[in-house]
mmCIF file with all atom_site columns, C-alpha atoms and ligand atoms in Angstrom:
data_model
loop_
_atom_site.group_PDB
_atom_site.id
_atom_site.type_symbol
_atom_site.label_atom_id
_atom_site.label_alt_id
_atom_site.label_comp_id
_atom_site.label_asym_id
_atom_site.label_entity_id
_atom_site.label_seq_id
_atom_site.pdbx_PDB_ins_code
_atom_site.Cartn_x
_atom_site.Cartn_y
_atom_site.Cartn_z
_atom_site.occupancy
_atom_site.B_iso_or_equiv
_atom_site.pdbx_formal_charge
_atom_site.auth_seq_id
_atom_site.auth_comp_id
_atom_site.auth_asym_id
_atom_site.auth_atom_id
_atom_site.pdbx_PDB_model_num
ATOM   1   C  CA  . UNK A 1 1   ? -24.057 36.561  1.614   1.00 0.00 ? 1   UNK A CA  1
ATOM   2   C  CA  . UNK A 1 2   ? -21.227 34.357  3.433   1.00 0.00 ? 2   UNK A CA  1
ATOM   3   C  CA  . UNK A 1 3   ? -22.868 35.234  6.573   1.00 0.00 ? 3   UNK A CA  1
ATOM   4   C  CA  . UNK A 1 4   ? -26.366 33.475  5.532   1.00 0.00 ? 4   UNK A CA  1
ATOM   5   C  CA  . UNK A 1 5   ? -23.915 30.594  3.431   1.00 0.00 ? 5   UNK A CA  1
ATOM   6   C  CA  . UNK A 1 6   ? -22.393 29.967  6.911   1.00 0.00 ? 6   UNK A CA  1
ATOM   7   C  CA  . UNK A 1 7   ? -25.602 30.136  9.091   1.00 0.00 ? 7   UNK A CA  1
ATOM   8   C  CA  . UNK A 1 8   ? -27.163 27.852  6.528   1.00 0.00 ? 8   UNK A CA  1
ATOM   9   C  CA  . UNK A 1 9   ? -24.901 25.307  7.578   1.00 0.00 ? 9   UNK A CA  1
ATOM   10  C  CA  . UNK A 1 10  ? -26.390 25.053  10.862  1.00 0.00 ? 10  UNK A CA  1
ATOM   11  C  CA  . UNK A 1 11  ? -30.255 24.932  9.483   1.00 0.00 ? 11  UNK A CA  1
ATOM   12  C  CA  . UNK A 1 12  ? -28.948 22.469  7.068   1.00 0.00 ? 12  UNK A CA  1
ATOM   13  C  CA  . UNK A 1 13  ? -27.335 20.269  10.114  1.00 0.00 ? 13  UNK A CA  1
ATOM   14  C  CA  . UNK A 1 14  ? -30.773 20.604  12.605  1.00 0.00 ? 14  UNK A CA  1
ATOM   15  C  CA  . UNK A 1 15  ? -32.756 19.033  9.313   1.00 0.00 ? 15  UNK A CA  1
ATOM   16  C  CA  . UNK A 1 16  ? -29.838 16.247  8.732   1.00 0.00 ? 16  UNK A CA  1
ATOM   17  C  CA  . UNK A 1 17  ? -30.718 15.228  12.991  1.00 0.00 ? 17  UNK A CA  1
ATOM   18  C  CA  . UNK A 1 18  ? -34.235 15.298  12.232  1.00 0.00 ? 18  UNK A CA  1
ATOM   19  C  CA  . UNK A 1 19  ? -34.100 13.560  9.439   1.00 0.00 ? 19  UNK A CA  1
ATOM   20  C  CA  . UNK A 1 20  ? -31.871 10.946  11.007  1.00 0.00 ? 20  UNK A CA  1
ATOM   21  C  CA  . UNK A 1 21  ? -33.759 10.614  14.299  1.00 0.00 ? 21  UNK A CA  1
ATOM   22  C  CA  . UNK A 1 22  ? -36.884 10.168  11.946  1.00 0.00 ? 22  UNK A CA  1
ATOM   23  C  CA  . UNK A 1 23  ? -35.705 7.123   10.506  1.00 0.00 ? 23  UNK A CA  1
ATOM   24  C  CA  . UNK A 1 24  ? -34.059 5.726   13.320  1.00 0.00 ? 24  UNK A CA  1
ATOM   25  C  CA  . UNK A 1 25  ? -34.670 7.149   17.081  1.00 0.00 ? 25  UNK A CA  1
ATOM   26  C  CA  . UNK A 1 26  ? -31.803 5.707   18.014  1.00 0.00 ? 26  UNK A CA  1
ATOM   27  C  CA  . UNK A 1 27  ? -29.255 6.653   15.221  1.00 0.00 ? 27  UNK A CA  1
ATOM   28  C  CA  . UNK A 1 28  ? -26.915 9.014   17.158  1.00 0.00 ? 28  UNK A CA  1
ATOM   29  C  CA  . UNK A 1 29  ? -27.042 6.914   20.685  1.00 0.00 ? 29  UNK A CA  1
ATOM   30  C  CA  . UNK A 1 30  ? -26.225 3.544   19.060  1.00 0.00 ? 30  UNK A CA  1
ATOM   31  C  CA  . UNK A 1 31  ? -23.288 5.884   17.075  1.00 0.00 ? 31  UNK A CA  1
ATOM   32  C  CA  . UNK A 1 32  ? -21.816 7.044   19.593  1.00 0.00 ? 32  UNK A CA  1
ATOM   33  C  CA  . UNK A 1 33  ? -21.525 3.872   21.408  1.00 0.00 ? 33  UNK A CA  1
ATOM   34  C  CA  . UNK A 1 34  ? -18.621 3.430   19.324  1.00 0.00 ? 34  UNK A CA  1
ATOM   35  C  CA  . UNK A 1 35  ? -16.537 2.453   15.544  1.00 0.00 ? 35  UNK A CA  1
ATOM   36  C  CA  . UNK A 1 36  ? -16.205 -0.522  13.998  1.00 0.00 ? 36  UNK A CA  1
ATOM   37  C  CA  . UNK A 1 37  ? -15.750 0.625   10.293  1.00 0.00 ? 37  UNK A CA  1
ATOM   38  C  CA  . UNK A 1 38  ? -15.119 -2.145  7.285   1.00 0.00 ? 38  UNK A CA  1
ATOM   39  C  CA  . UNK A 1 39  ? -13.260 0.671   4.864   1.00 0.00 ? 39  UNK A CA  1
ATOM   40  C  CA  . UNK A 1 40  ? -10.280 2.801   5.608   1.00 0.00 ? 40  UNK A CA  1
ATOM   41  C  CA  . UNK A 1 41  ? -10.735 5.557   2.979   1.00 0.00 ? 41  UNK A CA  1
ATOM   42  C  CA  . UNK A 1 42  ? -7.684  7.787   1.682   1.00 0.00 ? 42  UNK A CA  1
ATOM   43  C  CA  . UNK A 1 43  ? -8.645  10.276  -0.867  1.00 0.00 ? 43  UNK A CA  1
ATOM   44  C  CA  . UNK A 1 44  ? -8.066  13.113  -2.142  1.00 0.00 ? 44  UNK A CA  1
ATOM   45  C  CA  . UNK A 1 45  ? -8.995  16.478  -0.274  1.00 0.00 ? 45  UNK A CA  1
ATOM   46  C  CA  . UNK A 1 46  ? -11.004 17.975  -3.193  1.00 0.00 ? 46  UNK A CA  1
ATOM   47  C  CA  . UNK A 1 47  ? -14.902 19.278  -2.009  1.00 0.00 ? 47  UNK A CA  1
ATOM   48  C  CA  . UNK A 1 48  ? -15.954 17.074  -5.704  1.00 0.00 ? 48  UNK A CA  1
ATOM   49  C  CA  . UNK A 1 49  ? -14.732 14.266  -3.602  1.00 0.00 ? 49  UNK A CA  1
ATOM   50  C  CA  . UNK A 1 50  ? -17.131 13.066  -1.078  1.00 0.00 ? 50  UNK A CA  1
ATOM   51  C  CA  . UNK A 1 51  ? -15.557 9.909   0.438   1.00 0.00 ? 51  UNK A CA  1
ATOM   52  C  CA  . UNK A 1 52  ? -18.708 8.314   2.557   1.00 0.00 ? 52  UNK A CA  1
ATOM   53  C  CA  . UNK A 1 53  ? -21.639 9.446   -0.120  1.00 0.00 ? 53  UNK A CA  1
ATOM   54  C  CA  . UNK A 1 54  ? -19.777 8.483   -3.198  1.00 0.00 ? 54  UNK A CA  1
ATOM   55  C  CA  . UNK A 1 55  ? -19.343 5.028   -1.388  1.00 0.00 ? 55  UNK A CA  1
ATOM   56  C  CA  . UNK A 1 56  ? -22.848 4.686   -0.674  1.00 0.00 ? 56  UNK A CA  1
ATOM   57  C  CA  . UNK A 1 57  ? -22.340 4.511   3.062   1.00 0.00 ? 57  UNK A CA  1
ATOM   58  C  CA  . UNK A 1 58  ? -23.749 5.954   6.365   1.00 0.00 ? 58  UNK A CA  1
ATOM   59  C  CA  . UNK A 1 59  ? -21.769 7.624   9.303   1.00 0.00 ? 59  UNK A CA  1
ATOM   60  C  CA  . UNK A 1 60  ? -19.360 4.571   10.958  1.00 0.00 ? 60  UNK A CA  1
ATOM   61  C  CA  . UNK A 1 61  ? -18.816 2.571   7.805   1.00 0.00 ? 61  UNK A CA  1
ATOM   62  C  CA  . UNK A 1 62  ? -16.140 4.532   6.685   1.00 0.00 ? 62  UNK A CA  1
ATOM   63  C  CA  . UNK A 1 63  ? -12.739 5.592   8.434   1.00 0.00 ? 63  UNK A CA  1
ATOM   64  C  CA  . UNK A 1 64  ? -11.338 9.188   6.467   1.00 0.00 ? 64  UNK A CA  1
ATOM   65  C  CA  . UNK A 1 65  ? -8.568  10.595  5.840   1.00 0.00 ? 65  UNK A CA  1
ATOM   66  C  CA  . UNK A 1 66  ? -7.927  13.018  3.391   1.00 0.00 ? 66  UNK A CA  1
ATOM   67  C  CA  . UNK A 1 67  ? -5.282  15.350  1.574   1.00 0.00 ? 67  UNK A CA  1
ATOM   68  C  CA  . UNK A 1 68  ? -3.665  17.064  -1.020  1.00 0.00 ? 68  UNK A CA  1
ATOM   69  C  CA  . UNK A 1 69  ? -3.765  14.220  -4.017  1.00 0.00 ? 69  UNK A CA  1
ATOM   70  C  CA  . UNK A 1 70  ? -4.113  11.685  -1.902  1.00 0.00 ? 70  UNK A CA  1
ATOM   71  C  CA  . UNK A 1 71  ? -0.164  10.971  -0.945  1.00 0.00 ? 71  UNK A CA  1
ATOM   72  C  CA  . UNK A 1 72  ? 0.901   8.531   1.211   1.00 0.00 ? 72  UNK A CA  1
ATOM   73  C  CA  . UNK A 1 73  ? 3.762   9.382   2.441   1.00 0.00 ? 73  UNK A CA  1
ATOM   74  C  CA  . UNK A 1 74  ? 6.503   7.720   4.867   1.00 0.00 ? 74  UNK A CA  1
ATOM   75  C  CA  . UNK A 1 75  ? 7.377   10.659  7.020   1.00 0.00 ? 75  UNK A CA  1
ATOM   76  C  CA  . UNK A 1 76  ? 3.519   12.076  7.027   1.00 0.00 ? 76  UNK A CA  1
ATOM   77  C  CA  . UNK A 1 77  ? 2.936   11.676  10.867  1.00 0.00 ? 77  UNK A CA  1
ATOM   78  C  CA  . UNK A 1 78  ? -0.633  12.323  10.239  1.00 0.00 ? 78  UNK A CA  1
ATOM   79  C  CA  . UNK A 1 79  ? -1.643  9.961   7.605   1.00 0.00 ? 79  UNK A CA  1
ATOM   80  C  CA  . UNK A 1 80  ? 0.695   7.227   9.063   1.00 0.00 ? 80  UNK A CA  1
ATOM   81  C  CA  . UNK A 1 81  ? -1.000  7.730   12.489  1.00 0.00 ? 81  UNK A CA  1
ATOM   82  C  CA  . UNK A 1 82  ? -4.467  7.201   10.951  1.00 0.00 ? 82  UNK A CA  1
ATOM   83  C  CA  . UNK A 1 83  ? -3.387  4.105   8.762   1.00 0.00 ? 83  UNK A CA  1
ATOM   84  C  CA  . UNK A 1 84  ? -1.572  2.297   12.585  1.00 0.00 ? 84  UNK A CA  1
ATOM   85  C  CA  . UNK A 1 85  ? -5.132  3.358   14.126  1.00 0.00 ? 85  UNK A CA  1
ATOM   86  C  CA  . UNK A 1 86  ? -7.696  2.038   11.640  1.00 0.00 ? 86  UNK A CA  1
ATOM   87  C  CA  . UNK A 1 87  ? -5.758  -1.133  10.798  1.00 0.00 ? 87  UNK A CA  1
ATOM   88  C  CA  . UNK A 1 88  ? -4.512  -1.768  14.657  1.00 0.00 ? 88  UNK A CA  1
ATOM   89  C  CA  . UNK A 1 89  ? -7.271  -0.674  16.403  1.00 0.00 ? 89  UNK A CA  1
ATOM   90  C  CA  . UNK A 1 90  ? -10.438 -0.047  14.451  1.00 0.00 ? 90  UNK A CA  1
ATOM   91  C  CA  . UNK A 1 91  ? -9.463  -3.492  12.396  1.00 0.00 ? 91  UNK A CA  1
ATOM   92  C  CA  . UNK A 1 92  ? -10.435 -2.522  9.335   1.00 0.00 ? 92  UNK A CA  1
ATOM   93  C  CA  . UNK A 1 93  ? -10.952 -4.868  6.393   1.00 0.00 ? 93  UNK A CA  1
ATOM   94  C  CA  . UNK A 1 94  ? -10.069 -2.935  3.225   1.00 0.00 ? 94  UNK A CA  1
ATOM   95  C  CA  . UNK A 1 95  ? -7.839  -0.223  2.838   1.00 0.00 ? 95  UNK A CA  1
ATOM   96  C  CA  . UNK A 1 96  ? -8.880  1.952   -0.054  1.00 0.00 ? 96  UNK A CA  1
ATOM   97  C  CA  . UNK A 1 97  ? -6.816  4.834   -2.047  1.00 0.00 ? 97  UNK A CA  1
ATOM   98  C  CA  . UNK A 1 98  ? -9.059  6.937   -4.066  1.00 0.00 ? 98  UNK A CA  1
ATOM   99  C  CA  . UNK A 1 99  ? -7.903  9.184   -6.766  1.00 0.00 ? 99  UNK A CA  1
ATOM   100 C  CA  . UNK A 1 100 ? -9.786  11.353  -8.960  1.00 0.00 ? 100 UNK A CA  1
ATOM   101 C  CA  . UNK A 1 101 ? -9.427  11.993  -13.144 1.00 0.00 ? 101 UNK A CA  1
ATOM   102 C  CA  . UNK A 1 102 ? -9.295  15.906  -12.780 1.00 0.00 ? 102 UNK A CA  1
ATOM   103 C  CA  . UNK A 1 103 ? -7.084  15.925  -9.968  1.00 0.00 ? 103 UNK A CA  1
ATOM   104 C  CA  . UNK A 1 104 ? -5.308  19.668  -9.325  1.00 0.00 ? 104 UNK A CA  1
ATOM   105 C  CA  . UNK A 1 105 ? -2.579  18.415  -7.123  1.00 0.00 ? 105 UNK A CA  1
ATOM   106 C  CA  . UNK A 1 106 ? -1.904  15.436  -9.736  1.00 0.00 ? 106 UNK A CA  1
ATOM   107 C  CA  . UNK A 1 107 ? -1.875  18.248  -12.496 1.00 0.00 ? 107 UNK A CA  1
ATOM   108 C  CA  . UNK A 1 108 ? 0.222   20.859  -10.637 1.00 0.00 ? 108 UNK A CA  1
ATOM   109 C  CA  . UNK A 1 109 ? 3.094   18.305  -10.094 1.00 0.00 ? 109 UNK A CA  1
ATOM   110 C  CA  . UNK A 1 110 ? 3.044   18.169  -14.171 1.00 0.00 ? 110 UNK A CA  1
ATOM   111 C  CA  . UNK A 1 111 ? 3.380   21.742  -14.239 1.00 0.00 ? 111 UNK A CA  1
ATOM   112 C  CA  . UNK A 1 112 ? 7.617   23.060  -14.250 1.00 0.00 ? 112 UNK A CA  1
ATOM   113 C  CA  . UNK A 1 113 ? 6.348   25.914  -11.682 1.00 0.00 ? 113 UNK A CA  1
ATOM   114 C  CA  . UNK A 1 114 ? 7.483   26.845  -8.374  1.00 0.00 ? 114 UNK A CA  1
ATOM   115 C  CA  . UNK A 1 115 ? 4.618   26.131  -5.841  1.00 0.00 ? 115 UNK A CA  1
ATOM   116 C  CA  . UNK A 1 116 ? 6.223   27.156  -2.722  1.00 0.00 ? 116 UNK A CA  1
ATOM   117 C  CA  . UNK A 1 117 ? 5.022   25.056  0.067   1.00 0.00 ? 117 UNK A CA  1
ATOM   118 C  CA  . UNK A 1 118 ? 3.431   22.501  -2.234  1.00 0.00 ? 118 UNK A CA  1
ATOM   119 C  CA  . UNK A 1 119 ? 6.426   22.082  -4.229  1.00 0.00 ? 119 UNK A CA  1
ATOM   120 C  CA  . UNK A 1 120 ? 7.567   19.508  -1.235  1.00 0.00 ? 120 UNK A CA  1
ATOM   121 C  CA  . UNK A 1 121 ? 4.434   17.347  -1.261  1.00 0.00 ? 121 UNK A CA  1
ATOM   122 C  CA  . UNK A 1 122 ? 3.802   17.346  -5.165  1.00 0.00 ? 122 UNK A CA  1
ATOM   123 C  CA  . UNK A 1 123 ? 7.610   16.194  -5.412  1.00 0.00 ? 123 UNK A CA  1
ATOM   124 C  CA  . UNK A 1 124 ? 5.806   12.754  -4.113  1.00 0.00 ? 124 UNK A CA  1
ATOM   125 C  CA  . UNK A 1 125 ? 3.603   12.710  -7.277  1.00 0.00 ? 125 UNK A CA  1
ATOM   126 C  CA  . UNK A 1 126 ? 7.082   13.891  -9.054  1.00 0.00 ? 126 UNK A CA  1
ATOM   127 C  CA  . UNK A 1 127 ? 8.574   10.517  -8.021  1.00 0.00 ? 127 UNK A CA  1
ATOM   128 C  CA  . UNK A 1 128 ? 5.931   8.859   -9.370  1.00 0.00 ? 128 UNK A CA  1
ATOM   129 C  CA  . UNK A 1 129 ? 6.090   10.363  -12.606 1.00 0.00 ? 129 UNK A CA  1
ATOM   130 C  CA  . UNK A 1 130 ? 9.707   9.388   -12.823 1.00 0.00 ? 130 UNK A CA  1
ATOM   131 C  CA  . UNK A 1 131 ? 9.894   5.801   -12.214 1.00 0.00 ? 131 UNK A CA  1
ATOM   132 C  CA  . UNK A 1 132 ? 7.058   5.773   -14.569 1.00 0.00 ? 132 UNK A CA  1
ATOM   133 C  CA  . UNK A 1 133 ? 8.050   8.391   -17.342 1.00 0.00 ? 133 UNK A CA  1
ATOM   134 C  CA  . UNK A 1 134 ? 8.531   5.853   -19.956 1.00 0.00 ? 134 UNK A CA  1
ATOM   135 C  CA  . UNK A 1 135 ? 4.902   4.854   -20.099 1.00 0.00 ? 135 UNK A CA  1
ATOM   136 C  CA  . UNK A 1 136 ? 3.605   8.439   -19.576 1.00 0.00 ? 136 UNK A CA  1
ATOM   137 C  CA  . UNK A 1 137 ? 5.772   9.963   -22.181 1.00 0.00 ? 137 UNK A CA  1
ATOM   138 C  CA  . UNK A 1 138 ? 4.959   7.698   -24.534 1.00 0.00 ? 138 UNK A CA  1
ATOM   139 C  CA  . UNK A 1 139 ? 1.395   9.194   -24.243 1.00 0.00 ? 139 UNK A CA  1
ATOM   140 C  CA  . UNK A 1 140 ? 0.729   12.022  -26.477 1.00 0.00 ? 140 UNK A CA  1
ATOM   141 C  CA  . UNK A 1 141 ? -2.633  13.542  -25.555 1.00 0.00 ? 141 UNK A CA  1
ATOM   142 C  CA  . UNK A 1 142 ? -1.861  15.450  -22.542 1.00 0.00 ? 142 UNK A CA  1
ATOM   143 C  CA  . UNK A 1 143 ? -5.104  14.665  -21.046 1.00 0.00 ? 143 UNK A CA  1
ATOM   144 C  CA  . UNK A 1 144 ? -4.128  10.793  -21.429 1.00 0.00 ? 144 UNK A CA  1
ATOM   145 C  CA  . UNK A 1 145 ? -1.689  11.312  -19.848 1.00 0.00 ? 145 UNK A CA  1
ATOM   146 C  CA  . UNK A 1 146 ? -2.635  13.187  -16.593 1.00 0.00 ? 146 UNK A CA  1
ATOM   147 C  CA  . UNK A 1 147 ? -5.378  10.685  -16.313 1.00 0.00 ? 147 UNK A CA  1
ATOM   148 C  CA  . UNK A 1 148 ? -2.637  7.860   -16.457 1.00 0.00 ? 148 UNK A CA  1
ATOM   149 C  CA  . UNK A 1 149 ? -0.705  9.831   -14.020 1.00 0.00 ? 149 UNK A CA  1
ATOM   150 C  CA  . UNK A 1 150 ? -3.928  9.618   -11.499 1.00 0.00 ? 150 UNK A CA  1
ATOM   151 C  CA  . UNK A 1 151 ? -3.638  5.930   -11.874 1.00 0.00 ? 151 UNK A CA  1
ATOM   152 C  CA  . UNK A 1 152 ? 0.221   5.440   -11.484 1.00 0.00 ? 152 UNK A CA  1
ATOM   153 C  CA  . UNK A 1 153 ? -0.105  7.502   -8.274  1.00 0.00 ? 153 UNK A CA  1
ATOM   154 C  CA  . UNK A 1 154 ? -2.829  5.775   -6.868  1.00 0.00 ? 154 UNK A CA  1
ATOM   155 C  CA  . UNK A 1 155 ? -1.284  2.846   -7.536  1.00 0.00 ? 155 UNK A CA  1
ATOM   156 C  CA  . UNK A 1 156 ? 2.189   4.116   -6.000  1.00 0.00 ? 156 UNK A CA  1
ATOM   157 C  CA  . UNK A 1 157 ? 0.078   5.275   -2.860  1.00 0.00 ? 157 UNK A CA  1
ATOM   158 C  CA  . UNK A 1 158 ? -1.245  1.969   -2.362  1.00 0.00 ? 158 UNK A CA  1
ATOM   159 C  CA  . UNK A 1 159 ? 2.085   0.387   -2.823  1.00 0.00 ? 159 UNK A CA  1
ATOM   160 C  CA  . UNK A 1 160 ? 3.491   3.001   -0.053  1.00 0.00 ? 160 UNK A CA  1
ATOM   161 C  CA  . UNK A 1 161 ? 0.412   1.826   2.039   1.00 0.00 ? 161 UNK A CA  1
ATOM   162 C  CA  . UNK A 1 162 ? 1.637   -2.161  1.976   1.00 0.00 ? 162 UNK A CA  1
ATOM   163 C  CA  . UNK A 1 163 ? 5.267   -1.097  2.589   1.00 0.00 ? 163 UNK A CA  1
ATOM   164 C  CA  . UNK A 1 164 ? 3.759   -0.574  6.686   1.00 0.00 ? 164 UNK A CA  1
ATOM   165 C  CA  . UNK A 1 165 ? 4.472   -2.536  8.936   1.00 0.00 ? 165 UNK A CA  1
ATOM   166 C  CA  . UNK A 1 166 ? 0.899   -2.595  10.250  1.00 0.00 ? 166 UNK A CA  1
ATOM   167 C  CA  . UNK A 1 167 ? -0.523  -3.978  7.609   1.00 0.00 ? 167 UNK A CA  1
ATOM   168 C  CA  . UNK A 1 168 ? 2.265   -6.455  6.370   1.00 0.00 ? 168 UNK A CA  1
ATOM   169 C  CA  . UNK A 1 169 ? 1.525   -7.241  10.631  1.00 0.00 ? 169 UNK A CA  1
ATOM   170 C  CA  . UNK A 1 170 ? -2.130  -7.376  10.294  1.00 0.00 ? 170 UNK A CA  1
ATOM   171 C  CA  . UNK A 1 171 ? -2.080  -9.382  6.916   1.00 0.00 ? 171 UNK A CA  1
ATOM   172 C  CA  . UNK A 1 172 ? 0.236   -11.959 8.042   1.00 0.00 ? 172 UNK A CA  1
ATOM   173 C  CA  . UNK A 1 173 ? -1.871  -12.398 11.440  1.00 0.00 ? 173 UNK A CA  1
ATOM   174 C  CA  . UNK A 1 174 ? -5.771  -12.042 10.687  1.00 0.00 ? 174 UNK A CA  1
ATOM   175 C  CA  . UNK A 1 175 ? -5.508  -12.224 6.572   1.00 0.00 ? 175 UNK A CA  1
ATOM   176 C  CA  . UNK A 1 176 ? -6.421  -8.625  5.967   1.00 0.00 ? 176 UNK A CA  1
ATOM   177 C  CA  . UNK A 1 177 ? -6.936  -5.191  5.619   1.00 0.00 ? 177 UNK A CA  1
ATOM   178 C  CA  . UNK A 1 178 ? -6.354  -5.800  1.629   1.00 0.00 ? 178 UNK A CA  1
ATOM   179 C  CA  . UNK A 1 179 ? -5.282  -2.650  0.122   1.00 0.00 ? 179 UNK A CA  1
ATOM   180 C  CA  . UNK A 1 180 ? -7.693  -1.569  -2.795  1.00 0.00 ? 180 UNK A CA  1
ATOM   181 C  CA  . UNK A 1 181 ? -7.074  1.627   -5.553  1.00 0.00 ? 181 UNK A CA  1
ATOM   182 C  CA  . UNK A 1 182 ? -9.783  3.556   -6.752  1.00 0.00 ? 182 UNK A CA  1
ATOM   183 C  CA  . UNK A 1 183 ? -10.029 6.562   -8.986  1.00 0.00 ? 183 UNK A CA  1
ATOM   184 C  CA  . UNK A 1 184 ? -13.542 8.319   -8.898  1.00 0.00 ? 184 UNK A CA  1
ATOM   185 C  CA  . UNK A 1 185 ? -14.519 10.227  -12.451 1.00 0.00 ? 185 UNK A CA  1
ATOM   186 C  CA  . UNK A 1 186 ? -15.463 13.582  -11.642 1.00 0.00 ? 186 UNK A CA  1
ATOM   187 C  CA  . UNK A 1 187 ? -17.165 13.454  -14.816 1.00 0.00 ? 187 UNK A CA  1
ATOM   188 C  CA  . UNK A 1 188 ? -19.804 10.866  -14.663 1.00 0.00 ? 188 UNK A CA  1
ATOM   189 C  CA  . UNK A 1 189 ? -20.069 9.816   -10.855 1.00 0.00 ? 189 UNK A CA  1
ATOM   190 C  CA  . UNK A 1 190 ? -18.718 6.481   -11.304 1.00 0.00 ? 190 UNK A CA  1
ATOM   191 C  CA  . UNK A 1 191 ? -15.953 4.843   -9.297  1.00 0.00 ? 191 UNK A CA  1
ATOM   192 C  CA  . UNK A 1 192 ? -13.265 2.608   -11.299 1.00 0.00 ? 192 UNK A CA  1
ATOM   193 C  CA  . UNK A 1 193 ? -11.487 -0.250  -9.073  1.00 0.00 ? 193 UNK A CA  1
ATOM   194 C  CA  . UNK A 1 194 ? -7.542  -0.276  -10.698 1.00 0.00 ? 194 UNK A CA  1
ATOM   195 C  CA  . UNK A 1 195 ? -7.846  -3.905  -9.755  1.00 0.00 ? 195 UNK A CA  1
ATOM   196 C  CA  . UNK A 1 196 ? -4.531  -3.116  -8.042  1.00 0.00 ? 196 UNK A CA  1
ATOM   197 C  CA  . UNK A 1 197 ? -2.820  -7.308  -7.312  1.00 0.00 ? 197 UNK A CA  1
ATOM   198 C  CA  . UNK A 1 198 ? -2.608  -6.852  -3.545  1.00 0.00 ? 198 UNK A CA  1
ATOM   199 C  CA  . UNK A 1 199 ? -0.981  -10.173 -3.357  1.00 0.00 ? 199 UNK A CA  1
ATOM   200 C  CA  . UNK A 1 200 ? 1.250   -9.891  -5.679  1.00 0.00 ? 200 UNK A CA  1
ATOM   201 C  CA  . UNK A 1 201 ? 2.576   -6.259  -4.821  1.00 0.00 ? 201 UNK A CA  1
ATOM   202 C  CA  . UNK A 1 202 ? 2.738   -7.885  -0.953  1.00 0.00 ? 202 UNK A CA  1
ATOM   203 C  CA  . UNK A 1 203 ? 4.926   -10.669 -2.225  1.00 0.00 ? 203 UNK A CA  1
ATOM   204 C  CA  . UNK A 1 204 ? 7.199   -8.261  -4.512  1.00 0.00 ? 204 UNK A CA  1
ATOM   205 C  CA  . UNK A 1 205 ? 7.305   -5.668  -1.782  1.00 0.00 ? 205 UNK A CA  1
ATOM   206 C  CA  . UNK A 1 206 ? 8.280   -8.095  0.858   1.00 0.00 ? 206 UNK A CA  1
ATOM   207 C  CA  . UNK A 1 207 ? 11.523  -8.901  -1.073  1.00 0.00 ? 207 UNK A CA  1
ATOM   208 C  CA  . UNK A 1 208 ? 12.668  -5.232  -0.230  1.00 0.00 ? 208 UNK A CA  1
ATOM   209 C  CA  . UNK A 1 209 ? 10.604  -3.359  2.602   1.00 0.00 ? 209 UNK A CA  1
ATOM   210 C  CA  . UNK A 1 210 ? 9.644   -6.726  4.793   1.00 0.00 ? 210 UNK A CA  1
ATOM   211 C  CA  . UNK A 1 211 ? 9.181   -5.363  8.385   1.00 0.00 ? 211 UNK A CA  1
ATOM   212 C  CA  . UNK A 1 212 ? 6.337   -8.016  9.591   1.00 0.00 ? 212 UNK A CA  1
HETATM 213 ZN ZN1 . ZN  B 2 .   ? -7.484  15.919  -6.165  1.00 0.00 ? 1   ZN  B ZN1 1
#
């Protein structure tokens, strides 16, 4: 059974060409030409979480990148490689962080357990819940309250996002990337914008972390 679950893959991926090459001969050679994406996506890396089909969009619309709750985190070589590469490079015009309501990383930071190599990166979503446990435990319903914890970190990841210097460079020079947060409901498909105020959290941040 995991044998014919991993073949499958490949049967699936000759269908995905053909159907590809049948709508467009071309698809794959104008593709690999090269990458001019719009979105920078940051999500979470849960399989629910689909970042280009929940988005709507085709292969080279969307720049990924993808972890554990969706932290962005100063010292993460990775994900601060891929923001100084979409937003230098690739010039991308929005810079989305995407949550999810039913998040397991978000929940196991709530959780007083030792998670051995996780405990680390959850303490990031830890922080989070601290500079904001006033609102969250003035929630009662616990489910309220992850769900509001989502948000907060989402928003926190987008804040940690503007601190760059790449974008605070790229903003003050061409006008964008702005930085958008999402948080995708597992539950009914639908994507909800947090209407985070880029401009405002630019002008606030600027005070402290200004490096452009
Ligand atoms: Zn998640």
């Amino acid at each position: 059974m995991p044998t014919e679950r991993y073949r499958e893959v490949f049967e699936n991926n000759k269908k995905w060409v053909e159907s590809k090459l049948n709508s467009d001969k071309e698809f794959f050679e104008k593709l690999s030409a090269g990458q001019t994406p719009d979105f920078l996506y940051i999500g979470c890396a849960d399989s629910r979480v689909p970042a280009n089909e929940i988005m709507g969009l085709e292969p080279g619309d969307v720049f990924v990148h993808r972890n554990v709750a969706n932290v962005v985190e100063n010292t993460d070589l990775n994900c601060q490689s891929v923001i100084e590469y979409a937003v230098a490079h690739l010039g991308v015009k929005h810079v989305v962080v995407c949550g999810h309501y039913g998040c397991g990383g978000v929940k196991a930071a709530m959780q007083q357990a030792d998670l051995g190599l996780l405990n680390g990166w959850l303490r990031n979503i830890r922080d989070v819940y601290r500079l904001h446990s006033d609102e969250l435990e003035a929630i009662e319903d616990e489910d309220a309250r992850y769900n509001r914890l989502v948000e907060l970190n989402v928003q926190e990841q987008c804040i940690n996002v503007i601190k760059t210097a790449v974008v605070q460079k790229a903003y003050g020079k061409k006008g964008f990337p702005t930085v958008h947060g999402w948080v995708y409901d597992l539950k009914n498909g639908y994507l909800v914008d947090l209407d985070i105020d880029f401009d405002k959290i630019l002008k606030d941040i600027q005070k402290i972390y200004t490096i452009a």
